[in-house]
Coordinates of C-alpha atoms in Angstrom, one line a residue:
M1 CA -104.9 78.9 -5.2
E2 CA -104.3 75.6 -5.8
A3 CA -106.2 73.4 -3.0
P4 CA -103.6 69.9 -0.8
S5 CA -103.1 66.5 -2.6
G6 CA -105.3 65.0 0.2
Q7 CA -108.1 67.3 -1.5
R8 CA -107.9 67.6 -4.6
Q9 CA -110.0 64.5 -6.3
R10 CA -112.8 64.9 -3.0
R11 CA -115.9 67.1 -4.9
L12 CA -117.6 70.7 -3.2
E13 CA -119.5 71.3 -5.8
F14 CA -123.3 69.4 -6.7
G15 CA -125.9 70.5 -8.7
L16 CA -129.1 70.2 -7.2
V17 CA -132.8 70.2 -8.6
S18 CA -133.4 72.6 -6.1
V19 CA -133.5 73.8 -2.3
S20 CA -135.3 76.0 -0.6
D21 CA -135.5 77.9 3.2
L22 CA -136.5 75.6 5.9
P23 CA -138.9 77.9 8.0
P24 CA -137.7 78.5 11.5
P25 CA -140.5 76.2 14.0
A26 CA -142.3 79.0 14.8
A27 CA -143.3 80.2 10.9
S28 CA -146.3 79.7 8.9
T29 CA -145.0 76.9 6.1
S30 CA -146.8 78.1 3.5
S31 CA -143.9 81.5 3.2
A32 CA -143.0 82.2 0.2
D33 CA -139.1 81.4 0.7
S34 CA -139.7 78.0 1.6
A35 CA -141.0 76.7 -1.6
P36 CA -139.7 74.8 -4.3
S37 CA -137.6 76.9 -6.0
S38 CA -135.7 76.8 -9.7
P39 CA -131.8 74.8 -10.0
A40 CA -129.5 75.3 -7.3
V41 CA -125.8 75.0 -6.3
A42 CA -124.6 73.4 -3.4
R43 CA -120.8 74.4 -2.9
F44 CA -118.6 73.1 0.1
G45 CA -115.7 75.8 1.1
G46 CA -113.6 77.3 3.8
G47 CA -116.1 80.0 6.2
D48 CA -114.1 82.4 8.2
S49 CA -110.3 81.5 9.2
G50 CA -111.0 79.2 7.2
V51 CA -113.5 77.1 8.8
A52 CA -115.4 74.5 6.5
E53 CA -118.4 76.0 5.4
L54 CA -121.3 74.7 2.6
R55 CA -123.7 77.2 0.6
F56 CA -126.5 77.1 -1.9
Y57 CA -126.9 79.6 -5.1
R58 CA -129.2 79.6 -7.2
D59 CA -129.8 81.0 -10.8
N60 CA -126.0 79.2 -12.4
G61 CA -124.2 80.5 -8.9
A62 CA -124.8 84.1 -8.7
S63 CA -127.7 84.2 -6.5
D64 CA -126.2 83.5 -3.0
V65 CA -129.1 81.7 -0.8
G66 CA -127.7 81.3 2.5
G67 CA -125.5 78.6 4.5
V68 CA -124.3 76.9 7.0
E69 CA -121.0 76.2 8.8
L70 CA -120.8 72.5 9.1
A71 CA -119.6 72.6 13.0
D72 CA -122.4 73.8 13.4
A73 CA -125.2 71.5 11.2
Q74 CA -126.5 68.9 10.6
I75 CA -128.0 66.6 8.3
F76 CA -131.4 64.4 7.3
K77 CA -132.2 61.9 4.7
L78 CA -136.4 62.7 4.3
G79 CA -136.0 60.2 1.6
P80 CA -133.9 58.9 -1.8
V81 CA -133.3 62.2 -2.9
Q82 CA -134.5 64.5 -0.3
S83 CA -132.6 65.7 2.6
I84 CA -132.7 68.1 5.3
C85 CA -130.1 70.4 6.4
M86 CA -130.5 72.4 10.2
S87 CA -128.1 74.8 12.0
E88 CA -128.1 74.4 15.5
G89 CA -130.5 76.9 17.5
S90 CA -128.9 80.1 20.0
E91 CA -127.2 77.9 23.5
T92 CA -130.1 78.5 25.4
N93 CA -132.2 77.1 23.1
K94 CA -130.1 73.9 21.3
E95 CA -133.7 71.8 20.4
S96 CA -134.5 75.0 18.1
Y97 CA -131.7 75.7 15.1
S98 CA -131.4 78.7 13.6
K99 CA -132.1 77.8 9.7
G100 CA -132.2 75.6 7.4
F101 CA -132.7 74.3 3.7
N102 CA -134.7 71.2 2.3
I103 CA -132.5 69.9 -0.4
H104 CA -133.2 67.7 -3.5
F105 CA -131.1 65.9 -5.6
K106 CA -130.7 64.8 -9.1
T107 CA -130.2 61.3 -8.2
E108 CA -129.8 59.0 -5.2
E109 CA -126.4 58.2 -6.0
E110 CA -125.9 62.5 -5.8
S111 CA -127.0 62.8 -2.4
E112 CA -125.0 59.4 -1.0
A113 CA -122.1 61.4 -2.1
F114 CA -123.2 64.7 -0.8
H115 CA -124.2 62.8 2.7
C116 CA -120.2 61.7 2.7
T117 CA -118.6 64.6 1.6
F118 CA -120.9 66.6 4.7
E119 CA -120.1 64.3 6.9
Q120 CA -115.9 63.8 6.5
L121 CA -115.8 67.5 5.8
K122 CA -117.9 68.3 9.3
K123 CA -115.4 66.1 10.3
E124 CA -112.0 67.4 9.8
G125 CA -113.9 70.9 11.0
S126 CA -111.9 73.3 7.4
I127 CA -110.6 73.3 4.2
K128 CA -107.7 74.5 4.0
G129 CA -106.2 75.9 0.5
T130 CA -109.7 76.0 -1.1
R131 CA -110.7 78.6 -3.9
L132 CA -113.4 80.4 -2.2
P133 CA -117.0 81.5 -4.2
N134 CA -116.9 84.7 -2.0
G135 CA -112.3 84.3 -2.6
V136 CA -109.7 83.4 -0.2
L137 CA -109.2 83.6 3.8
S138 CA -105.9 83.2 5.2
T139 CA -105.7 80.2 7.8
S140 CA -103.0 82.2 9.3
K141 CA -103.3 84.4 12.9
C142 CA -104.6 87.3 12.6
K143 CA -103.4 90.5 14.4
F144 CA -106.7 91.9 14.9
D145 CA -106.9 88.8 17.3
D146 CA -103.7 89.8 19.1
K147 CA -104.6 93.5 19.8
I148 CA -107.8 93.2 20.7
E149 CA -109.6 91.4 22.9
A150 CA -112.1 88.5 22.0
S151 CA -115.6 89.4 24.2
S152 CA -114.7 93.6 23.3
A153 CA -114.2 91.7 19.1
K154 CA -117.7 89.7 19.8
M155 CA -119.3 92.9 20.8
Y156 CA -118.6 94.1 18.4
F157 CA -119.6 92.4 15.4
H158 CA -122.8 90.9 17.5
Y159 CA -124.0 95.1 17.6
Y160 CA -122.9 95.5 14.2
G161 CA -124.3 92.7 12.0
Q162 CA -128.3 93.7 13.4
L163 CA -129.9 95.7 11.3
L164 CA -131.2 98.1 13.4
H165 CA -128.1 99.7 14.1
Q166 CA -127.1 99.3 10.2
Q167 CA -130.8 101.3 9.6
N168 CA -129.1 104.0 12.8
M169 CA -126.7 104.7 10.3
L170 CA -128.4 104.3 7.2
Q171 CA -130.5 107.0 8.1
D172 CA -128.4 109.8 9.1
Y173 CA -128.8 111.6 5.8
V174 CA -125.8 113.7 6.1
R175 CA -123.3 110.2 6.6
T176 CA -125.3 108.5 3.4
G177 CA -125.9 111.1 1.8
T178 CA -122.4 113.5 1.8
Y179 CA -120.8 108.8 1.0
Y180 CA -122.8 109.1 -1.8
A181 CA -122.6 112.8 -3.2
A182 CA -118.7 111.7 -2.5
V183 CA -118.6 108.9 -5.1
I184 CA -120.8 109.3 -8.3
E185 CA -119.3 112.9 -8.5
N186 CA -116.4 111.2 -8.8
R187 CA -117.6 108.4 -11.4
A188 CA -114.2 109.3 -13.1
D189 CA -112.5 106.9 -10.2
F190 CA -114.8 104.9 -10.0
T191 CA -115.4 103.6 -13.8
G192 CA -113.8 100.8 -14.7
R193 CA -111.8 100.5 -11.6
V194 CA -112.0 97.2 -9.1
V195 CA -112.6 98.2 -5.2
V196 CA -112.4 97.4 -2.3
D197 CA -115.2 98.1 0.5
V198 CA -113.5 98.3 3.5
G199 CA -115.6 96.8 6.8
A200 CA -119.0 96.9 3.7
G201 CA -121.5 96.4 7.0
S202 CA -124.6 96.4 4.7
G203 CA -123.1 97.0 1.6
I204 CA -124.6 99.8 0.8
L205 CA -121.2 101.7 -0.1
S206 CA -120.8 98.7 -2.0
L207 CA -123.8 99.0 -4.2
F208 CA -122.5 103.0 -4.8
A209 CA -120.1 102.2 -5.9
A210 CA -120.9 99.5 -8.6
Q211 CA -123.9 102.3 -9.9
A212 CA -120.1 104.7 -10.1
G213 CA -119.7 101.7 -12.7
A214 CA -117.2 100.0 -10.8
K215 CA -115.3 97.3 -13.1
H216 CA -115.7 94.9 -9.6
V217 CA -116.2 95.2 -5.8
Y218 CA -115.5 93.0 -3.1
A219 CA -116.9 93.8 0.0
V220 CA -115.7 93.1 2.6
E221 CA -117.6 92.2 6.1
A222 CA -116.6 89.9 9.6
S223 CA -119.9 90.3 11.0
E224 CA -123.7 88.2 10.5
M225 CA -124.7 91.2 8.4
A226 CA -122.4 89.9 5.7
E227 CA -125.6 88.0 4.9
Y228 CA -128.2 90.5 5.0
A229 CA -125.5 92.6 2.7
R230 CA -125.9 89.8 0.4
K231 CA -129.3 89.3 0.3
L232 CA -129.5 93.3 -0.4
V233 CA -127.1 92.8 -2.8
A234 CA -128.8 90.4 -4.9
G235 CA -132.1 92.2 -4.7
N236 CA -130.5 94.7 -7.2
P237 CA -129.4 92.8 -9.7
S238 CA -128.5 95.1 -11.8
L239 CA -125.3 95.8 -10.5
S240 CA -125.3 92.2 -8.1
Q241 CA -122.9 91.2 -10.8
R242 CA -120.4 93.2 -10.0
I243 CA -119.7 92.8 -5.7
T244 CA -118.7 89.8 -4.3
V245 CA -119.5 89.8 -0.4
I246 CA -116.7 88.5 1.3
K247 CA -117.3 87.0 5.2
G248 CA -114.3 87.9 6.8
K249 CA -111.9 90.6 8.6
V250 CA -109.8 92.6 5.8
E251 CA -106.9 91.4 8.4
E252 CA -107.1 87.6 6.5
V253 CA -108.6 87.3 3.8
E254 CA -107.1 87.2 0.0
L255 CA -108.1 88.8 -2.6
P256 CA -107.9 87.4 -6.4
E257 CA -106.9 90.8 -7.2
K258 CA -105.6 94.1 -6.1
A259 CA -107.7 97.3 -5.9
D260 CA -107.5 100.8 -6.9
I261 CA -109.4 102.6 -4.9
L262 CA -110.7 101.7 -1.6
I263 CA -114.2 102.9 0.4
S264 CA -114.7 102.3 4.1
E265 CA -117.4 104.4 7.0
P266 CA -114.1 103.7 9.3
M267 CA -114.6 106.7 11.8
G268 CA -116.0 105.9 14.8
T269 CA -116.8 108.7 17.7
L270 CA -113.9 111.1 17.8
L271 CA -112.6 109.6 14.9
V272 CA -110.9 107.2 16.1
N273 CA -113.3 105.4 18.5
E274 CA -113.6 101.3 18.3
R275 CA -109.9 101.2 16.1
M276 CA -111.6 100.5 12.5
L277 CA -109.0 103.1 10.8
E278 CA -105.8 100.4 11.6
S279 CA -108.6 98.1 10.2
Y280 CA -108.5 100.6 6.9
V281 CA -104.7 101.2 6.8
I282 CA -104.0 97.6 6.3
A283 CA -106.9 97.1 3.7
R284 CA -104.2 100.4 2.1
D285 CA -101.4 97.5 2.6
R286 CA -103.0 94.6 2.0
F287 CA -104.9 95.1 -2.0
L288 CA -105.1 98.9 -3.1
V289 CA -102.0 99.3 -5.2
P290 CA -99.0 102.1 -6.1
D291 CA -101.1 105.1 -6.5
G292 CA -104.6 104.2 -6.0
K293 CA -107.7 105.9 -4.0
M294 CA -108.9 105.8 -0.8
F295 CA -112.3 107.6 0.1
P296 CA -112.1 108.9 3.2
T297 CA -108.5 110.0 2.1
V298 CA -107.8 112.7 5.0
G299 CA -109.5 112.7 8.3
R300 CA -108.9 115.1 10.9
I301 CA -110.1 115.8 14.6
H302 CA -110.7 119.5 15.5
M303 CA -110.2 120.9 18.7
A304 CA -111.1 124.2 21.0
P305 CA -111.9 124.8 24.6
F306 CA -114.8 125.3 25.7
S307 CA -117.4 127.2 28.5
D308 CA -120.6 125.5 29.9
E309 CA -121.6 125.5 33.2
Y310 CA -125.1 124.0 32.6
L311 CA -123.2 120.5 32.3
F312 CA -120.2 121.3 34.4
V313 CA -123.1 121.5 36.9
E314 CA -125.1 118.5 36.1
I315 CA -121.9 116.2 36.2
A316 CA -120.6 117.0 39.5
N317 CA -124.5 116.4 41.1
K318 CA -124.4 113.2 39.7
A319 CA -122.0 112.6 42.8
L320 CA -124.4 114.1 45.0
F321 CA -126.0 111.5 46.0
W322 CA -122.2 109.3 47.9
Q323 CA -122.6 112.9 50.0
Q324 CA -125.4 111.0 52.0
Q325 CA -124.2 110.3 55.0
S326 CA -127.4 107.7 56.3
Y327 CA -128.9 105.9 53.5
Y328 CA -130.2 103.6 55.6
D329 CA -128.3 103.8 58.2
V330 CA -125.0 103.7 55.7
N331 CA -122.7 105.9 55.5
L332 CA -122.0 106.9 51.6
T333 CA -119.6 109.3 51.6
P334 CA -116.5 107.0 51.8
L335 CA -116.7 107.0 48.0
Y336 CA -118.0 110.3 47.5
G337 CA -114.9 111.6 45.4
T338 CA -113.8 108.3 43.3
A339 CA -117.2 108.8 42.4
F340 CA -117.0 112.3 41.6
Q341 CA -114.0 111.2 38.9
G342 CA -115.5 108.8 37.5
Y343 CA -117.8 110.9 36.4
F344 CA -115.8 113.0 35.1
S345 CA -113.8 110.2 33.0
Q346 CA -117.3 110.0 31.1
P347 CA -116.9 112.0 27.6
V348 CA -119.7 114.0 26.9
V349 CA -121.2 113.0 23.7
D350 CA -124.0 115.6 22.6
A351 CA -124.8 118.6 20.2
F352 CA -123.6 121.6 21.5
D353 CA -123.8 125.8 20.6
P354 CA -120.5 126.5 19.1
R355 CA -120.8 129.6 20.7
L356 CA -119.8 127.9 23.7
L357 CA -116.0 127.7 22.5
V358 CA -113.7 130.6 23.8
A359 CA -111.8 130.3 21.2
P360 CA -110.4 130.0 17.8
P361 CA -110.3 125.6 16.8
I362 CA -107.3 124.2 16.2
F363 CA -107.0 120.8 14.2
H364 CA -104.5 117.1 13.9
V365 CA -104.2 115.6 10.4
I366 CA -104.8 111.9 9.8
D367 CA -104.1 111.4 6.1
F368 CA -104.9 107.8 4.9
T369 CA -103.0 107.3 2.5
K370 CA -99.5 108.0 4.4
V371 CA -99.9 107.3 8.4
K372 CA -98.6 104.0 9.4
E373 CA -101.1 101.2 12.3
E374 CA -98.2 101.6 14.5
D375 CA -99.2 105.5 14.7
L376 CA -102.7 105.1 15.1
Y377 CA -102.3 102.8 18.9
E378 CA -101.0 106.7 20.5
I379 CA -102.2 109.9 19.1
D380 CA -100.5 113.1 20.5
V381 CA -101.4 116.8 20.1
P382 CA -100.2 119.6 21.9
L383 CA -102.4 122.5 22.6
R384 CA -102.9 126.0 22.1
F385 CA -105.5 128.1 22.3
I386 CA -105.6 132.2 23.1
A387 CA -108.6 132.7 24.9
A388 CA -111.4 135.3 22.7
V389 CA -113.5 136.7 25.9
G390 CA -113.2 136.2 29.8
T391 CA -115.2 132.8 31.4
R392 CA -114.7 129.5 32.8
V393 CA -113.2 127.2 30.6
H394 CA -114.7 123.6 31.2
G395 CA -112.5 121.3 28.9
L396 CA -112.4 120.3 25.6
A397 CA -114.4 120.2 23.0
C398 CA -113.9 117.8 19.5
W399 CA -114.7 116.5 17.2
F400 CA -113.7 115.5 12.7
D401 CA -114.3 116.1 9.8
V402 CA -113.2 113.4 6.9
L403 CA -112.3 114.7 3.3
F404 CA -113.0 112.0 0.0
N405 CA -110.0 114.0 -2.1
G406 CA -112.2 112.6 -5.7
S407 CA -110.7 113.8 -9.4
T408 CA -113.5 115.5 -9.9
V409 CA -115.0 117.2 -7.0
P410 CA -113.4 116.7 -3.5
R411 CA -116.0 116.1 -1.0
W412 CA -116.1 117.4 3.2
L413 CA -118.5 114.8 5.6
T414 CA -118.3 117.2 8.5
T415 CA -119.9 116.1 12.3
A416 CA -119.1 120.1 13.5
P417 CA -121.4 121.7 16.1
G418 CA -123.7 124.4 14.4
S419 CA -122.9 121.7 11.1
P420 CA -126.7 119.5 11.0
T421 CA -126.2 116.8 13.5
T422 CA -124.5 113.3 12.6
H423 CA -124.9 110.4 14.4
W424 CA -121.4 111.1 15.8
Y425 CA -123.0 114.0 17.4
Q426 CA -120.0 116.4 18.9
L427 CA -117.3 114.9 22.0
R428 CA -116.5 117.1 25.3
C429 CA -113.1 116.1 27.5
V430 CA -115.1 118.3 31.2
L431 CA -112.3 118.7 33.7
S432 CA -112.9 118.3 37.2
Q433 CA -111.3 121.3 37.9
P434 CA -111.9 125.0 35.7
L435 CA -109.5 126.9 34.6
Y436 CA -110.1 131.0 34.8
V437 CA -109.3 132.8 31.8
M438 CA -109.2 136.7 30.3
A439 CA -109.5 138.1 26.8
G440 CA -106.3 137.1 25.2
Q441 CA -105.5 134.6 27.5
E442 CA -102.6 132.4 25.9
I443 CA -103.8 128.3 27.1
T444 CA -101.7 125.8 26.3
G445 CA -102.1 122.2 27.0
R446 CA -101.8 118.5 25.7
L447 CA -104.4 115.6 23.9
H448 CA -102.3 112.3 24.8
L449 CA -104.8 109.8 23.1
V450 CA -103.6 105.8 24.2
A451 CA -105.1 103.2 22.2
H452 CA -106.3 100.4 24.9
K453 CA -108.1 96.5 24.1
S454 CA -111.6 97.3 24.1
Q455 CA -111.0 98.9 20.8
S456 CA -111.1 102.4 22.0
Y457 CA -109.1 105.4 23.9
T458 CA -108.0 106.2 27.6
I459 CA -107.7 110.2 27.2
Y460 CA -105.2 111.8 28.7
L461 CA -106.1 116.2 28.5
T462 CA -104.4 118.5 30.3
L463 CA -105.1 122.7 29.8
S464 CA -103.2 125.5 31.4
T465 CA -103.1 129.0 31.2
K466 CA -100.1 131.4 31.3
M467 CA -100.2 134.5 33.0
W468 CA -101.3 137.2 30.6
G469 CA -101.2 141.0 29.9
P470 CA -98.2 142.9 30.8
G471 CA -94.4 141.2 31.4
A472 CA -96.2 137.4 30.3
E473 CA -93.8 136.6 28.1
Q474 CA -91.5 136.5 31.7
G475 CA -94.8 134.8 33.5
G476 CA -95.0 130.9 33.6
I477 CA -98.3 128.6 34.3
L478 CA -101.5 130.3 36.4
Q479 CA -104.0 127.4 37.0
T480 CA -103.4 123.7 35.1
S481 CA -106.7 121.1 35.2
S482 CA -105.8 117.2 34.4
G483 CA -108.3 114.6 32.9
K484 CA -108.3 111.0 32.4
L485 CA -111.1 109.9 29.9
D486 CA -112.7 106.5 28.9
L487 CA -113.4 106.8 25.3
K488 CA -114.8 103.3 25.2
E489 CA -117.4 105.1 28.0
P490 CA -118.6 108.1 26.8
Y491 CA -121.8 109.5 28.3
Y492 CA -124.7 109.9 26.4
R493 CA -126.2 113.2 26.6
M494 CA -127.6 113.6 22.6
S495 CA -129.5 117.1 23.1
Q496 CA -129.9 119.1 21.2
P497 CA -127.9 123.0 21.2
Q498 CA -129.5 125.2 24.2
A499 CA -131.0 128.3 23.5
Y500 CA -127.8 130.8 23.7
T501 CA -129.0 134.4 24.4
I502 CA -126.0 136.7 22.9
A503 CA -125.6 140.8 23.9
Q504 CA -126.0 142.8 21.2
D505 CA -121.7 144.2 21.4
Q506 CA -121.2 140.2 21.1
Q507 CA -121.0 138.9 17.7
P508 CA -121.4 135.3 17.5
H509 CA -118.1 133.0 16.0
Q510 CA -116.7 136.0 15.9
L511 CA -113.8 133.9 17.7
L512 CA -114.0 130.6 15.0
Q513 CA -112.1 132.4 12.6
S514 CA -109.8 129.9 10.3
Q515 CA -105.8 130.7 11.5
E516 CA -104.3 129.9 8.2
L517 CA -101.3 127.8 8.3
N518 CA -98.5 126.5 5.3
V519 CA -99.9 122.3 4.9
Q520 CA -96.7 120.1 3.2
T521 CA -99.4 117.4 1.9
Q522 CA -97.8 115.0 -1.2
D523 CA -101.6 114.3 -3.0
I524 CA -103.2 117.1 -1.3
E525 CA -103.4 121.4 -2.2
E526 CA -103.1 122.9 1.0
T527 CA -105.6 125.0 -1.1
D528 CA -107.7 121.3 -0.9
L529 CA -107.3 120.1 2.2
L530 CA -108.4 124.4 3.5
E531 CA -111.3 124.2 1.9
Q532 CA -114.1 124.9 4.1
P533 CA -116.5 121.5 5.2
A534 CA -117.9 123.6 7.4
Q535 CA -117.1 127.5 9.4
N536 CA -115.9 125.7 12.4
S537 CA -112.7 124.7 11.3
G538 CA -109.4 125.3 12.5
A539 CA -106.0 125.5 10.9
H540 CA -103.6 124.5 13.2
F541 CA -101.5 121.2 12.0
S542 CA -100.3 118.8 14.0

C-alpha cells in the first residue's frame, strides 16, 4: 500500500546504536533487560486502527523489543545522542509509567530527526496508509464495534490480555494436546502453506503450525496478549522467522497474502459463547483461499434431557433467603419470586455424570466452512427425545465437540460428560418447573439462542411431554415447562461428577447409544462426521 503524498517523504525508520528496556520505578536498575543491547531499529507505523505507534527491533529487525502508542508516550533528551521514551501509567497513577525505552542514536542529527518525527506523528495521531512491520490495518469502522458493546469488548480483551488466563487454557491438556496432535499429525496440510491464526492469544497455535512446516504464520490478536505472543515467538528463534504477530481485530487487519489454512480456538461455553465464531467466519471470508482448510472444521452442540434432583434443590434453595418476613424487621417476600426465577436464569457450568441423562442425545451441526456470519445471530434447534427411564426431567444438558478434518488424521476434541474434563466443562439449563416422564414417552421442545451485544446469547428453552401408551398418536401435550437464561451469566458450579449408585439391573450408558441418520455434507464424508469422538455423541442433525 502506497503512502499518501504528504507522508511519502517522511522518514519512519531510524537506525540506532542500541535500545534497552527502561525498568519500572520499583524494579532494580541492574535488570538484565536494562543493559545496553546490540544495534537496533526504531520504526513508526500505524497501530490498532491506524493509531500512530513506535516500535523497536533488534537483530536487523527480526527481534521485536516492544513499543508504545504515541498518544500515550513522551520523549525526553538525556544528551545529544541519548533519549528516553516512556508510555504513561494507569489513569489512577499518571505519575508512573507502564513501559519505557532507553534510546542511543548514531548522531546528533539522527536524534533531531527522530524527535521531529515523533512530535509530528504524536500531534497528527495516526499514520494512514502506512505499511506496518506486522501487516496493515484498515481505517474503516470495524464491524465488530457495530454489534458488540464497547464495555463488553473492553472487559473481553482485558481478560484475554492476562497471562494467568492464557495459562489456564494452556494447562487444559485435553484442549492443547488435541490441537497439537491435530496439527502435527496433519503436517501435509501445513507444510509450505500460509496460515492465519485467528485470535492467537499467546501464539501457541502459531508455533504449532510453524513446527508442522508452515511457510508463514500470521498470528492476529486484538488484546494486549499480542505483546506477550511476540516475546514468546522471539524466544523460539528456530520458528520466529516464519511467524508474524499482528495486533488488531480480524475484522479490520489487512494481510499481505491469502491463507491456505486458518487455525483458531474460537469455542466458548456451549460452543457459541463470546461470539468468536463470527470472527472466525469473517476471517474465512476475508483471508482464506477457495477450498482452503479450517482447523477446526465443524462444531456440534449436543443436547439431552437430564434428571438431577440434587442440583434442582440446590438452585431452588438459594432463593429461600427472600422468604424471610422479618429480616431486621423488613419483609423480603415481595422479591422471592423474582429471585427464584433469577437463579434459574443462570445456566449451570460443571461436570456431571452421564448417567443423569434420561434420553439419547441429539446434536446440531455448525459447519465452519459454510455457515454465514448472520446464521450465528440466531440459532434455532427443534428438540425431540424418547425417554429411556421414568423420572423427573429437570432441564436440558448440553456440550460440544469440534472436528479437525485433516487430510491425514481427522481428529475430534470433545467436552462430553464422561470424557476427560476440559476448562469448558458442560452446561445445563435447569427449568424451574420439572416435567414427569415415563419410559418410552416422547419429549419435544425447542432450544432457541439469540445473540446479544454483550458477546453472548439469550437462551430460550421449552420442553414438553406428549401422551404415551395406547392412543398416544391421537394425544396432545401433557406438560410444558419453559425458561429464559443468559449464557453470559452462568453459575460456575465446577464440581466433579458425583458417584451415583446404579441398580444391578440397570445398564449404564444403555440410553446413550447413537441413532445414526443420513448426513448430507459437501466436504466431509458421513462416516467421518459420525465417527465416535465420545461415546455420548448423538446423531441428529438439525
